[in-house]
Coordinates of C-alpha atoms and ligand atoms in Angstrom, one line a residue:
M221 CA 0.0 0.0 0.0
L222 CA 1.2 3.5 -0.9
K223 CA -0.3 5.9 1.6
T224 CA -0.1 9.7 0.9
R225 CA -2.0 12.7 2.1
F226 CA -4.1 12.4 -1.0
T227 CA -5.2 8.7 -0.4
E228 CA -6.0 9.6 3.3
M229 CA -8.0 12.7 2.3
M230 CA -10.0 10.9 -0.4
G231 CA -10.4 7.6 1.5
I232 CA -8.9 5.5 -1.4
D233 CA -6.4 2.6 -1.4
H234 CA -4.0 3.7 -4.2
P235 CA -2.7 7.2 -5.2
I236 CA -4.0 6.8 -8.8
V237 CA -6.7 9.1 -10.3
Q238 CA -8.5 8.5 -13.6
G239 CA -8.6 11.7 -15.7
G240 CA -11.9 13.2 -16.6
M241 CA -12.4 12.4 -20.3
Q242 CA -15.1 13.8 -22.6
W243 CA -17.1 10.9 -24.1
V244 CA -14.9 8.3 -22.2
A245 CA -15.3 8.9 -18.5
T246 CA -18.7 7.4 -17.9
A247 CA -19.9 5.4 -14.9
E248 CA -18.5 2.2 -16.4
L249 CA -14.9 3.5 -16.3
A250 CA -15.2 5.5 -13.1
S251 CA -16.7 2.6 -11.1
A252 CA -14.1 0.2 -12.5
V253 CA -11.2 2.5 -11.4
S254 CA -12.8 3.1 -8.0
N255 CA -13.4 -0.7 -7.5
G256 CA -9.7 -1.2 -8.3
G257 CA -8.8 1.1 -5.4
G258 CA -8.0 4.3 -7.4
L259 CA -10.2 7.4 -7.8
G260 CA -12.6 7.1 -10.7
V261 CA -14.0 10.2 -12.3
I262 CA -17.2 10.8 -14.3
T263 CA -17.0 13.7 -16.8
A264 CA -20.0 15.9 -16.2
L265 CA -20.2 17.4 -19.7
T266 CA -20.3 14.0 -21.4
Q267 CA -23.9 13.9 -20.1
P268 CA -26.3 15.9 -22.3
D269 CA -27.8 17.8 -19.4
P270 CA -27.7 18.2 -15.6
A271 CA -30.6 15.7 -15.2
A272 CA -28.7 13.0 -17.2
L273 CA -25.6 13.7 -15.0
S274 CA -27.7 13.1 -11.8
A275 CA -28.7 9.7 -13.4
E276 CA -25.1 8.9 -14.3
I277 CA -24.0 9.6 -10.7
A278 CA -26.7 7.3 -9.4
R279 CA -25.7 4.6 -12.0
C280 CA -22.1 4.9 -10.8
R281 CA -23.2 4.5 -7.2
S282 CA -25.0 1.3 -8.2
M283 CA -21.7 0.0 -9.6
T284 CA -19.3 0.9 -6.7
D285 CA -19.5 1.7 -3.0
K286 CA -16.1 3.3 -3.2
P287 CA -15.4 7.1 -3.5
F288 CA -15.5 8.6 -7.0
A289 CA -15.4 12.1 -8.3
V290 CA -17.1 14.2 -11.0
N291 CA -15.1 16.4 -13.4
L292 CA -16.5 19.8 -14.3
T293 CA -14.6 21.3 -17.2
I294 CA -15.0 25.0 -17.7
L295 CA -13.9 26.0 -21.1
P296 CA -15.2 28.5 -23.6
S297 CA -17.4 26.7 -26.2
L298 CA -19.4 27.5 -29.3
R299 CA -22.7 26.3 -27.7
P300 CA -23.5 27.8 -24.3
I301 CA -23.0 25.2 -21.5
P302 CA -25.0 25.7 -18.2
H303 CA -22.0 25.0 -16.0
K304 CA -23.8 26.3 -12.9
D305 CA -26.7 23.9 -13.4
Y306 CA -24.3 21.0 -13.8
A307 CA -22.5 22.1 -10.6
Q308 CA -25.9 22.2 -8.8
A309 CA -26.6 18.7 -10.0
I310 CA -23.3 17.6 -8.5
V311 CA -24.1 19.2 -5.2
D312 CA -27.7 17.9 -5.1
A313 CA -26.5 14.3 -5.8
G314 CA -24.3 14.5 -2.7
V315 CA -21.1 13.8 -4.6
G316 CA -18.1 13.9 -2.2
I317 CA -15.3 14.9 -4.6
V318 CA -15.2 17.3 -7.6
E319 CA -12.4 17.9 -10.1
T320 CA -12.6 21.4 -11.8
A321 CA -10.6 22.0 -14.9
G322 CA -10.3 24.3 -17.9
S323 CA -10.2 27.7 -16.4
N324 CA -10.4 29.6 -13.1
P325 CA -12.9 27.8 -10.9
A326 CA -13.7 30.8 -8.6
E327 CA -17.4 30.8 -9.5
F328 CA -17.9 27.3 -8.3
I329 CA -15.6 26.8 -5.3
G330 CA -18.0 28.5 -2.8
M331 CA -20.9 26.2 -3.6
F332 CA -18.8 23.1 -3.6
K333 CA -17.0 23.9 -0.3
Q334 CA -20.3 24.9 1.4
A335 CA -21.7 21.5 0.5
G336 CA -18.6 19.9 2.1
I337 CA -17.2 18.7 -1.2
K338 CA -13.5 18.1 -1.6
V339 CA -12.2 20.0 -4.7
I340 CA -9.3 19.0 -6.9
H341 CA -8.4 21.7 -9.4
K342 CA -6.5 20.6 -12.5
C343 CA -4.3 23.2 -14.3
T344 CA -1.2 23.5 -16.3
A345 CA 0.8 26.3 -14.6
V346 CA 2.0 27.0 -11.0
R347 CA 0.6 30.5 -11.1
H348 CA -2.9 29.1 -11.7
A349 CA -2.4 26.5 -9.0
L350 CA -1.5 29.2 -6.5
T351 CA -4.7 31.1 -7.4
A352 CA -6.8 27.9 -6.9
Q353 CA -5.1 27.2 -3.6
R354 CA -6.0 30.8 -2.5
L355 CA -9.6 30.1 -3.6
G356 CA -9.7 27.2 -1.2
V357 CA -9.3 24.0 -3.3
D358 CA -8.1 21.0 -1.5
V359 CA -5.7 19.4 -4.1
I360 CA -4.0 20.5 -7.3
S361 CA -3.7 18.2 -10.2
I362 CA -1.0 19.6 -12.4
D363 CA -0.9 18.7 -16.1
G364 CA 2.5 18.7 -17.7
F365 CA 3.2 19.4 -21.4
E366 CA 3.2 15.6 -22.1
C367 CA -0.5 15.4 -21.3
A368 CA -3.4 14.6 -23.6
G369 CA -5.9 17.4 -24.3
H370 CA -5.4 21.0 -23.2
V371 CA -1.7 21.4 -22.5
G372 CA -1.8 25.1 -21.8
E373 CA 0.6 27.5 -23.5
D374 CA 3.8 27.3 -21.4
D375 CA 5.1 23.9 -22.6
V376 CA 6.7 22.9 -19.3
T377 CA 7.1 19.2 -18.7
N378 CA 6.4 17.3 -15.5
Q379 CA 10.0 16.9 -14.5
I380 CA 10.1 20.7 -13.9
L381 CA 6.4 21.4 -13.3
V382 CA 5.8 18.9 -10.5
P383 CA 8.7 19.9 -8.2
L384 CA 7.9 23.6 -8.8
A385 CA 4.3 23.0 -7.9
V386 CA 5.1 21.0 -4.8
D387 CA 7.5 23.7 -3.6
A388 CA 5.1 26.5 -4.2
L389 CA 1.9 24.9 -2.7
D390 CA 0.9 23.7 0.7
I391 CA -1.9 21.5 -0.5
P392 CA -1.3 18.0 -2.0
V393 CA -0.2 17.9 -5.7
I394 CA -1.2 15.2 -8.2
A395 CA 1.1 14.8 -11.2
S396 CA -0.8 14.4 -14.4
G397 CA 0.3 13.8 -18.0
G398 CA 2.4 11.1 -19.4
F399 CA 1.9 8.5 -16.6
G400 CA 1.3 4.9 -17.4
N401 CA 3.5 2.6 -15.2
G402 CA 4.8 2.1 -11.7
R403 CA 8.3 3.4 -12.3
Q404 CA 6.7 6.7 -13.2
L405 CA 4.5 6.6 -10.1
A406 CA 7.6 6.1 -8.0
M407 CA 9.2 9.1 -9.9
A408 CA 6.1 11.3 -9.2
L409 CA 6.2 10.4 -5.5
A410 CA 10.0 11.1 -5.4
L411 CA 9.3 14.6 -7.0
G412 CA 7.0 15.3 -4.1
A413 CA 3.6 14.5 -5.7
E414 CA 1.0 12.6 -3.7
G415 CA -0.3 10.6 -6.6
I416 CA -0.7 10.5 -10.4
N417 CA -3.6 11.2 -12.7
M418 CA -3.9 9.1 -16.0
G419 CA -6.1 9.8 -18.9
T420 CA -4.7 8.0 -22.0
R421 CA -3.6 4.9 -20.0
F422 CA -7.2 4.4 -18.8
M423 CA -8.6 4.7 -22.3
A424 CA -6.8 1.5 -23.2
T425 CA -8.6 -0.6 -20.6
A426 CA -11.2 -3.3 -20.9
E427 CA -13.9 -1.1 -19.2
A428 CA -13.3 2.1 -21.2
P429 CA -16.6 2.6 -23.1
I430 CA -15.0 3.2 -26.5
H431 CA -14.5 1.1 -29.6
A432 CA -11.8 -1.6 -29.5
N433 CA -10.1 -0.1 -32.6
V434 CA -9.3 3.1 -30.7
K435 CA -7.7 1.1 -27.9
Q436 CA -5.7 -0.9 -30.4
R437 CA -4.6 2.4 -32.1
I438 CA -3.3 3.6 -28.7
V439 CA -1.4 0.3 -28.3
E440 CA 0.1 0.7 -31.8
S441 CA 1.1 4.3 -31.3
G442 CA 4.5 5.5 -30.4
E443 CA 5.6 8.5 -28.3
R444 CA 5.8 10.6 -31.5
D445 CA 2.3 9.9 -32.6
T446 CA 0.6 12.9 -31.1
L447 CA 0.2 16.4 -32.6
L448 CA -0.5 19.8 -31.1
I449 CA -3.4 21.7 -32.7
L450 CA -5.1 25.1 -32.1
R451 CA -1.9 26.8 -30.9
P452 CA -2.6 29.9 -33.1
L453 CA -5.9 30.3 -31.2
R454 CA -4.1 29.9 -27.8
N455 CA -6.2 26.8 -27.1
T456 CA -3.4 24.3 -27.7
S457 CA -4.5 20.6 -27.5
R458 CA -2.6 17.4 -27.9
V459 CA -4.4 14.9 -30.0
I460 CA -3.5 11.6 -31.7
R461 CA -1.7 11.9 -35.0
N462 CA -4.2 10.8 -37.7
A463 CA -5.7 11.8 -41.1
V464 CA -7.8 14.6 -39.5
S465 CA -5.2 16.1 -37.1
E466 CA -2.6 16.2 -40.0
K467 CA -5.1 18.2 -42.0
V468 CA -5.7 20.6 -39.1
V469 CA -2.0 21.2 -38.7
A470 CA -1.6 21.7 -42.5
K471 CA -4.4 24.3 -42.5
E472 CA -2.9 26.1 -39.5
R473 CA 0.5 26.2 -41.3
E474 CA -1.1 27.5 -44.5
M475 CA -3.2 30.3 -42.8
G476 CA -0.6 31.2 -40.1
Q477 CA -1.7 33.5 -37.3
D478 CA -4.8 34.5 -39.3
V479 CA -6.5 31.1 -38.8
K480 CA -9.8 31.3 -37.1
I481 CA -11.9 28.5 -35.4
E482 CA -14.4 28.9 -38.3
D483 CA -11.7 27.8 -40.8
L484 CA -11.2 24.6 -38.9
M485 CA -14.8 23.9 -37.8
D486 CA -15.6 21.0 -40.1
L487 CA -12.4 19.2 -39.0
V488 CA -12.5 19.8 -35.2
S489 CA -16.2 19.3 -34.7
G490 CA -17.0 17.5 -31.5
A491 CA -19.6 15.2 -33.2
R492 CA -16.9 14.0 -35.6
G493 CA -14.6 13.2 -32.7
R494 CA -17.3 11.4 -30.7
G495 CA -18.0 9.2 -33.7
V496 CA -14.5 7.7 -33.5
Y497 CA -15.3 6.2 -30.2
T498 CA -18.7 4.7 -31.3
E499 CA -18.0 3.8 -34.9
G500 CA -14.3 2.7 -34.4
D501 CA -12.6 4.4 -37.3
P502 CA -9.6 6.0 -35.6
D503 CA -8.9 8.2 -38.7
S504 CA -12.4 9.7 -39.0
G505 CA -12.1 12.5 -36.5
L506 CA -10.0 14.3 -33.9
W507 CA -9.4 12.5 -30.6
T508 CA -7.3 13.2 -27.6
A509 CA -4.3 11.1 -26.5
G510 CA -1.0 11.8 -24.9
M511 CA 2.7 10.9 -25.5
V512 CA 2.3 8.0 -23.0
A513 CA 0.7 6.1 -25.9
G514 CA 4.4 5.1 -26.6
L515 CA 4.4 3.2 -23.3
I516 CA 1.1 1.5 -23.6
E517 CA 1.2 -2.1 -24.9
D518 CA -1.9 -3.8 -23.6
V519 CA -5.6 -3.4 -22.7
P520 CA -5.9 -4.7 -19.2
T521 CA -8.8 -4.3 -16.8
C522 CA -8.6 -1.2 -14.6
A523 CA -8.1 -3.3 -11.5
A524 CA -5.2 -5.3 -13.0
L525 CA -3.7 -2.1 -14.3
I526 CA -3.8 -0.3 -11.0
A527 CA -2.5 -3.4 -9.1
G528 CA 0.4 -3.7 -11.6
I529 CA 1.4 0.0 -11.3
V530 CA 1.3 0.0 -7.5
A531 CA 3.3 -3.3 -7.3
E532 CA 6.0 -1.9 -9.7
A533 CA 6.2 1.4 -7.8
E534 CA 6.5 -0.5 -4.5
D535 CA 9.3 -2.6 -6.0
V536 CA 11.2 0.5 -7.1
I537 CA 10.8 2.1 -3.7
R538 CA 11.5 -1.0 -1.5
R539 CA 14.1 -2.8 -3.5
R540 CA 15.6 -1.0 -6.5
L541 CA 16.3 2.4 -4.9
P542 CA 17.5 1.2 -1.4
A543 CA 19.9 -1.1 -3.1
L544 CA 21.6 1.9 -4.7
V545 CA 22.3 3.6 -1.4
A546 CA 25.8 2.5 -0.4
Ligands
FMN260 N1 -9.6 16.8 -19.0 C1 -10.6 17.5 -18.6 O1 -10.4 18.2 -17.6 N2 -11.8 17.5 -19.2 C2 -12.1 16.7 -20.3 O2 -13.2 16.7 -20.8 C3 -11.0 15.9 -20.8 N3 -11.2 15.1 -21.8 C4 -10.3 14.2 -22.2 C5 -10.5 13.2 -23.2 C6 -9.6 12.3 -23.5 C7 -9.9 11.3 -24.5 C8 -8.3 12.3 -22.9 C9 -7.3 11.3 -23.2 C10 -8.0 13.3 -21.9 C11 -9.0 14.2 -21.6 N4 -8.8 15.2 -20.6 C12 -9.8 16.0 -20.1 C13 -7.4 15.2 -19.9 C14 -7.3 14.1 -18.8 O3 -8.2 14.3 -17.8 C15 -5.9 14.1 -18.2 O4 -5.6 15.4 -17.6 C16 -4.8 13.8 -19.2 O5 -5.3 12.8 -20.1 C17 -3.5 13.4 -18.6 O6 -2.6 13.1 -19.6 P1 -2.3 11.6 -20.1 O7 -3.3 11.3 -21.1 O8 -0.9 11.6 -20.6 O9 -2.5 10.7 -18.9

């Protein structure tokens, strides 16, 4: 058992969190991670409306009696999203842990804290983490440049970002982005983090509710098979390298700093991305994955994955590293 301030605070067995993932992080995945002793996370905005989120939370409760969290991602979007109503649904459902992400969570912290909810805030920069700590969040999950999805605009990798965050903050830090095995968990703990958050690694599991072809594409992908898109719009995202993301990058190159979201709309549409997971053609739309794809070689159950990562980390800490100390 690896005990940290984070596992104690959340009442979980292992310091491993499953990343909130649009279209992927449903009750099936979250409950499987929580049943495996990690912290499973449901993504609120995957549900079409707050009532559906309430139903999804109830479904997750019917699948696990362990703690799980709900991710609320606050990002600008083309269609208006009733974030406040989703937040209220989370409070009303009596969820114990929330992960906020995307932008400053100030608007929501008061209502979550008043309801006794523990708040993890995920961000990509130490200055944003300090703001969130000041606002009263309980934990910072810090996403390095390796991560899938929104990498921020600073391009600082976890080797630098995690120790900086740990030194700057008083609250526990979770290292996120690029994690997939036990050696890396031991590294994160050595850097001062109190756990890791994994997105891409949990996509390639038996319980992830996505087409087997997508999981297989992750297994086949190397560490160089991701691309950064939307940098000219200062909304940089790491996605899998495929036919569609190559086209987005080509268009961005062609149009330079003048490119607008409207120019890319048909390529980056959310519906097209979602279809990849349901239809199983990994080249038919944009989908998110991180550099850790290069380390992923199997599609285990969540419980087996978590147990293997913890066992490997313990082996590094108990056997490999002590043997190096003369
Ligand atoms: N993070 C969010 O906060 N909200 C999201 O909706 C979201 N969607 C994601 C969808 C996919 C398919 C993936 C792979 C990641 C997504 N993320 C999202 C980011 C993850 O929660 C996590 O921070 C990231 O995957 C960590 O990097 P890793 O993939 O290298 O482990």
